[in-house]
Amino acid sequence: MNHLFIIQFIIEKLLQPELLTTLSSCLEAFNNFLQVATGFLNSLEALLESVKGLIMTITVSIVFYRIHCVKKSSKVNEKNDDG
């Protein structure tokens, strides 16, 4: 019987309007925090995609430059072989 009294007391305290209002405010603040965190993570993801694109652009540029240098070197070697 004592346990039932304790449970009833806890439920009555939890159902107080002030506590419910405070709990509601806390949940709303946490929801706002989650929205901000989600926006931050989306921005971070976009930034990482931009960095990925930049790295790909630099890599492709280096590869094409090396191909250009090899072709140029090959042409110079052909001229030296002919001359």
Tab-separated table of N, CA and C in Angstrom:
chain	number	residue	atom	x	y	z
A	1	MET	N	0.823	-1.200	0.000
A	1	MET	CA	0.000	0.000	0.000
A	1	MET	C	0.862	1.258	0.000
A	2	ASN	N	1.990	1.194	0.660
A	2	ASN	CA	2.901	2.321	0.736
A	2	ASN	C	3.445	2.677	-0.650
A	3	HIS	N	3.704	1.657	-1.467
A	3	HIS	CA	4.215	1.892	-2.819
A	3	HIS	C	3.186	2.627	-3.677
A	4	LEU	N	1.944	2.286	-3.524
A	4	LEU	CA	0.899	2.963	-4.283
A	4	LEU	C	0.815	4.440	-3.911
A	5	PHE	N	0.999	4.728	-2.644
A	5	PHE	CA	0.978	6.125	-2.197
A	5	PHE	C	2.140	6.904	-2.818
A	6	ILE	N	3.304	6.272	-2.844
A	6	ILE	CA	4.485	6.928	-3.430
A	6	ILE	C	4.268	7.181	-4.920
A	7	ILE	N	3.739	6.194	-5.625
A	7	ILE	CA	3.478	6.348	-7.064
A	7	ILE	C	2.447	7.447	-7.301
A	8	GLN	N	1.386	7.456	-6.493
A	8	GLN	CA	0.359	8.493	-6.627
A	8	GLN	C	0.953	9.876	-6.367
A	9	PHE	N	1.817	9.987	-5.365
A	9	PHE	CA	2.455	11.261	-5.034
A	9	PHE	C	3.326	11.745	-6.201
A	10	ILE	N	4.101	10.833	-6.779
A	10	ILE	CA	4.976	11.197	-7.907
A	10	ILE	C	4.147	11.653	-9.099
A	11	ILE	N	3.083	10.938	-9.407
A	11	ILE	CA	2.229	11.309	-10.547
A	11	ILE	C	1.592	12.674	-10.321
A	12	GLU	N	1.128	12.930	-9.102
A	12	GLU	CA	0.535	14.239	-8.807
A	12	GLU	C	1.551	15.359	-8.979
A	13	LYS	N	2.774	15.118	-8.555
A	13	LYS	CA	3.814	16.147	-8.692
A	13	LYS	C	4.172	16.363	-10.162
A	14	LEU	N	4.208	15.283	-10.937
A	14	LEU	CA	4.563	15.399	-12.354
A	14	LEU	C	3.481	16.105	-13.163
A	15	LEU	N	2.251	16.034	-12.691
A	15	LEU	CA	1.149	16.625	-13.442
A	15	LEU	C	0.858	18.069	-13.048
A	16	GLN	N	1.715	18.686	-12.265
A	16	GLN	CA	1.513	20.085	-11.906
A	16	GLN	C	1.711	20.957	-13.138
A	17	PRO	N	0.848	21.954	-13.338
A	17	PRO	CA	0.932	22.805	-14.534
A	17	PRO	C	2.283	23.503	-14.694
A	18	GLU	N	2.870	23.945	-13.582
A	18	GLU	CA	4.155	24.648	-13.679
A	18	GLU	C	5.239	23.720	-14.224
A	19	LEU	N	5.224	22.489	-13.728
A	19	LEU	CA	6.223	21.524	-14.177
A	19	LEU	C	6.012	21.173	-15.647
A	20	LEU	N	4.759	21.006	-16.036
A	20	LEU	CA	4.470	20.693	-17.438
A	20	LEU	C	4.866	21.851	-18.351
A	21	THR	N	4.642	23.083	-17.896
A	21	THR	CA	5.039	24.254	-18.682
A	21	THR	C	6.553	24.312	-18.826
A	22	THR	N	7.256	24.051	-17.725
A	22	THR	CA	8.721	24.053	-17.763
A	22	THR	C	9.234	22.954	-18.683
A	23	LEU	N	8.640	21.781	-18.562
A	23	LEU	CA	9.043	20.664	-19.416
A	23	LEU	C	8.781	20.986	-20.883
A	24	SER	N	7.660	21.591	-21.167
A	24	SER	CA	7.330	21.984	-22.535
A	24	SER	C	8.339	22.996	-23.071
A	25	SER	N	8.721	23.957	-22.237
A	25	SER	CA	9.716	24.957	-22.652
A	25	SER	C	11.065	24.308	-22.916
A	26	CYS	N	11.441	23.368	-22.068
A	26	CYS	CA	12.713	22.665	-22.266
A	26	CYS	C	12.705	21.865	-23.567
A	27	LEU	N	11.596	21.194	-23.830
A	27	LEU	CA	11.495	20.419	-25.069
A	27	LEU	C	11.527	21.324	-26.296
A	28	GLU	N	10.898	22.476	-26.200
A	28	GLU	CA	10.919	23.431	-27.308
A	28	GLU	C	12.335	23.958	-27.540
A	29	ALA	N	13.047	24.256	-26.453
A	29	ALA	CA	14.430	24.723	-26.579
A	29	ALA	C	15.308	23.633	-27.177
A	30	PHE	N	15.099	22.400	-26.755
A	30	PHE	CA	15.878	21.284	-27.301
A	30	PHE	C	15.567	21.085	-28.780
A	31	ASN	N	14.305	21.244	-29.145
A	31	ASN	CA	13.914	21.148	-30.550
A	31	ASN	C	14.611	22.228	-31.373
A	32	ASN	N	14.654	23.449	-30.848
A	32	ASN	CA	15.352	24.539	-31.545
A	32	ASN	C	16.835	24.233	-31.687
A	33	PHE	N	17.430	23.683	-30.626
A	33	PHE	CA	18.838	23.298	-30.681
A	33	PHE	C	19.070	22.265	-31.778
A	34	LEU	N	18.189	21.274	-31.853
A	34	LEU	CA	18.341	20.237	-32.878
A	34	LEU	C	18.211	20.816	-34.286
A	35	GLN	N	17.326	21.786	-34.463
A	35	GLN	CA	17.190	22.426	-35.770
A	35	GLN	C	18.458	23.182	-36.141
A	36	VAL	N	19.037	23.898	-35.181
A	36	VAL	CA	20.283	24.628	-35.433
A	36	VAL	C	21.410	23.643	-35.729
A	37	ALA	N	21.476	22.562	-34.958
A	37	ALA	CA	22.519	21.557	-35.176
A	37	ALA	C	22.372	20.918	-36.550
A	38	THR	N	21.138	20.661	-36.963
A	38	THR	CA	20.900	20.089	-38.289
A	38	THR	C	21.340	21.058	-39.376
A	39	GLY	N	21.024	22.334	-39.213
A	39	GLY	CA	21.472	23.346	-40.174
A	39	GLY	C	22.981	23.422	-40.244
A	40	PHE	N	23.641	23.348	-39.089
A	40	PHE	CA	25.103	23.374	-39.055
A	40	PHE	C	25.681	22.174	-39.792
A	41	LEU	N	25.122	20.993	-39.536
A	41	LEU	CA	25.626	19.789	-40.199
A	41	LEU	C	25.387	19.847	-41.705
A	42	ASN	N	24.260	20.397	-42.126
A	42	ASN	CA	24.007	20.554	-43.560
A	42	ASN	C	25.013	21.511	-44.182
A	43	SER	N	25.334	22.597	-43.483
A	43	SER	CA	26.332	23.544	-43.979
A	43	SER	C	27.706	22.895	-44.044
A	44	LEU	N	28.026	22.110	-43.030
A	44	LEU	CA	29.311	21.413	-43.012
A	44	LEU	C	29.403	20.415	-44.158
A	45	GLU	N	28.311	19.726	-44.426
A	45	GLU	CA	28.282	18.781	-45.542
A	45	GLU	C	28.497	19.512	-46.867
A	46	ALA	N	27.856	20.657	-47.044
A	46	ALA	CA	28.030	21.446	-48.269
A	46	ALA	C	29.473	21.930	-48.398
A	47	LEU	N	30.066	22.341	-47.282
A	47	LEU	CA	31.464	22.777	-47.301
A	47	LEU	C	32.379	21.633	-47.708
A	48	LEU	N	32.146	20.455	-47.157
A	48	LEU	CA	32.972	19.301	-47.507
A	48	LEU	C	32.806	18.920	-48.975
A	49	GLU	N	31.605	19.041	-49.496
A	49	GLU	CA	31.385	18.776	-50.921
A	49	GLU	C	32.150	19.782	-51.774
A	50	SER	N	32.195	21.042	-51.341
A	50	SER	CA	32.945	22.066	-52.068
A	50	SER	C	34.439	21.763	-52.043
A	51	VAL	N	34.937	21.356	-50.885
A	51	VAL	CA	36.356	20.995	-50.774
A	51	VAL	C	36.654	19.790	-51.655
A	52	LYS	N	35.752	18.839	-51.676
A	52	LYS	CA	35.919	17.661	-52.532
A	52	LYS	C	35.998	18.087	-53.996
A	53	GLY	N	35.122	18.990	-54.409
A	53	GLY	CA	35.149	19.489	-55.783
A	53	GLY	C	36.440	20.225	-56.091
A	54	LEU	N	36.923	21.020	-55.139
A	54	LEU	CA	38.183	21.737	-55.326
A	54	LEU	C	39.342	20.761	-55.480
A	55	ILE	N	39.382	19.744	-54.642
A	55	ILE	CA	40.456	18.749	-54.731
A	55	ILE	C	40.393	18.012	-56.063
A	56	MET	N	39.198	17.672	-56.515
A	56	MET	CA	39.061	17.003	-57.819
A	56	MET	C	39.540	17.911	-58.942
A	57	THR	N	39.201	19.197	-58.879
A	57	THR	CA	39.633	20.153	-59.902
A	57	THR	C	41.150	20.264	-59.925
A	58	ILE	N	41.759	20.363	-58.750
A	58	ILE	CA	43.221	20.453	-58.674
A	58	ILE	C	43.859	19.177	-59.210
A	59	THR	N	43.307	18.026	-58.844
A	59	THR	CA	43.849	16.745	-59.310
A	59	THR	C	43.775	16.637	-60.825
A	60	VAL	N	42.630	16.974	-61.393
A	60	VAL	CA	42.470	16.912	-62.852
A	60	VAL	C	43.422	17.890	-63.527
A	61	SER	N	43.579	19.077	-62.965
A	61	SER	CA	44.499	20.064	-63.539
A	61	SER	C	45.931	19.543	-63.533
A	62	ILE	N	46.339	18.924	-62.437
A	62	ILE	CA	47.693	18.369	-62.359
A	62	ILE	C	47.879	17.259	-63.379
A	63	VAL	N	46.894	16.386	-63.511
A	63	VAL	CA	46.991	15.288	-64.482
A	63	VAL	C	47.099	15.837	-65.896
A	64	PHE	N	46.257	16.799	-66.265
A	64	PHE	CA	46.324	17.365	-67.612
A	64	PHE	C	47.635	18.106	-67.840
A	65	TYR	N	48.146	18.774	-66.819
A	65	TYR	CA	49.430	19.464	-66.951
A	65	TYR	C	50.544	18.453	-67.182
A	66	ARG	N	50.520	17.347	-66.461
A	66	ARG	CA	51.549	16.315	-66.654
A	66	ARG	C	51.442	15.696	-68.043
A	67	ILE	N	50.218	15.464	-68.510
A	67	ILE	CA	50.038	14.936	-69.872
A	67	ILE	C	50.598	15.928	-70.876
A	68	HIS	N	50.311	17.211	-70.675
A	68	HIS	CA	50.822	18.259	-71.560
A	68	HIS	C	52.353	18.253	-71.559
A	69	CYS	N	52.967	18.143	-70.385
A	69	CYS	CA	54.427	18.135	-70.289
A	69	CYS	C	55.020	16.910	-70.967
A	70	VAL	N	54.366	15.763	-70.811
A	70	VAL	CA	54.863	14.537	-71.450
A	70	VAL	C	54.774	14.665	-72.962
A	71	LYS	N	53.669	15.207	-73.480
A	71	LYS	CA	53.531	15.396	-74.930
A	71	LYS	C	54.581	16.368	-75.442
A	72	LYS	N	54.788	17.448	-74.710
A	72	LYS	CA	55.774	18.452	-75.108
A	72	LYS	C	57.174	17.847	-75.100
A	73	SER	N	57.475	17.088	-74.066
A	73	SER	CA	58.781	16.430	-73.969
A	73	SER	C	58.950	15.416	-75.085
A	74	SER	N	57.885	14.726	-75.419
A	74	SER	CA	57.933	13.737	-76.499
A	74	SER	C	58.207	14.413	-77.834
A	75	LYS	N	57.583	15.568	-78.085
A	75	LYS	CA	57.808	16.299	-79.333
A	75	LYS	C	59.246	16.801	-79.411
A	76	VAL	N	59.786	17.273	-78.293
A	76	VAL	CA	61.173	17.751	-78.265
A	76	VAL	C	62.117	16.598	-78.540
A	77	ASN	N	61.840	15.434	-77.962
A	77	ASN	CA	62.683	14.261	-78.195
A	77	ASN	C	62.620	13.815	-79.644
A	78	GLU	N	61.434	13.896	-80.276
A	78	GLU	CA	61.303	13.529	-81.685
A	78	GLU	C	62.111	14.475	-82.564
A	79	LYS	N	62.083	15.767	-82.254
A	79	LYS	CA	62.857	16.740	-83.029
A	79	LYS	C	64.346	16.487	-82.864
A	80	ASN	N	64.769	16.144	-81.646
A	80	ASN	CA	66.183	15.862	-81.407
A	80	ASN	C	66.617	14.595	-82.129
A	81	ASP	N	65.731	13.612	-82.193
A	81	ASP	CA	66.048	12.372	-82.901
A	81	ASP	C	66.148	12.614	-84.399
A	82	ASP	N	65.303	13.502	-84.932
A	82	ASP	CA	65.302	13.802	-86.363
A	82	ASP	C	66.486	14.683	-86.733
A	83	GLY	N	66.902	15.575	-85.854
A	83	GLY	CA	67.894	16.584	-86.166
A	83	GLY	C	69.253	16.113	-85.871
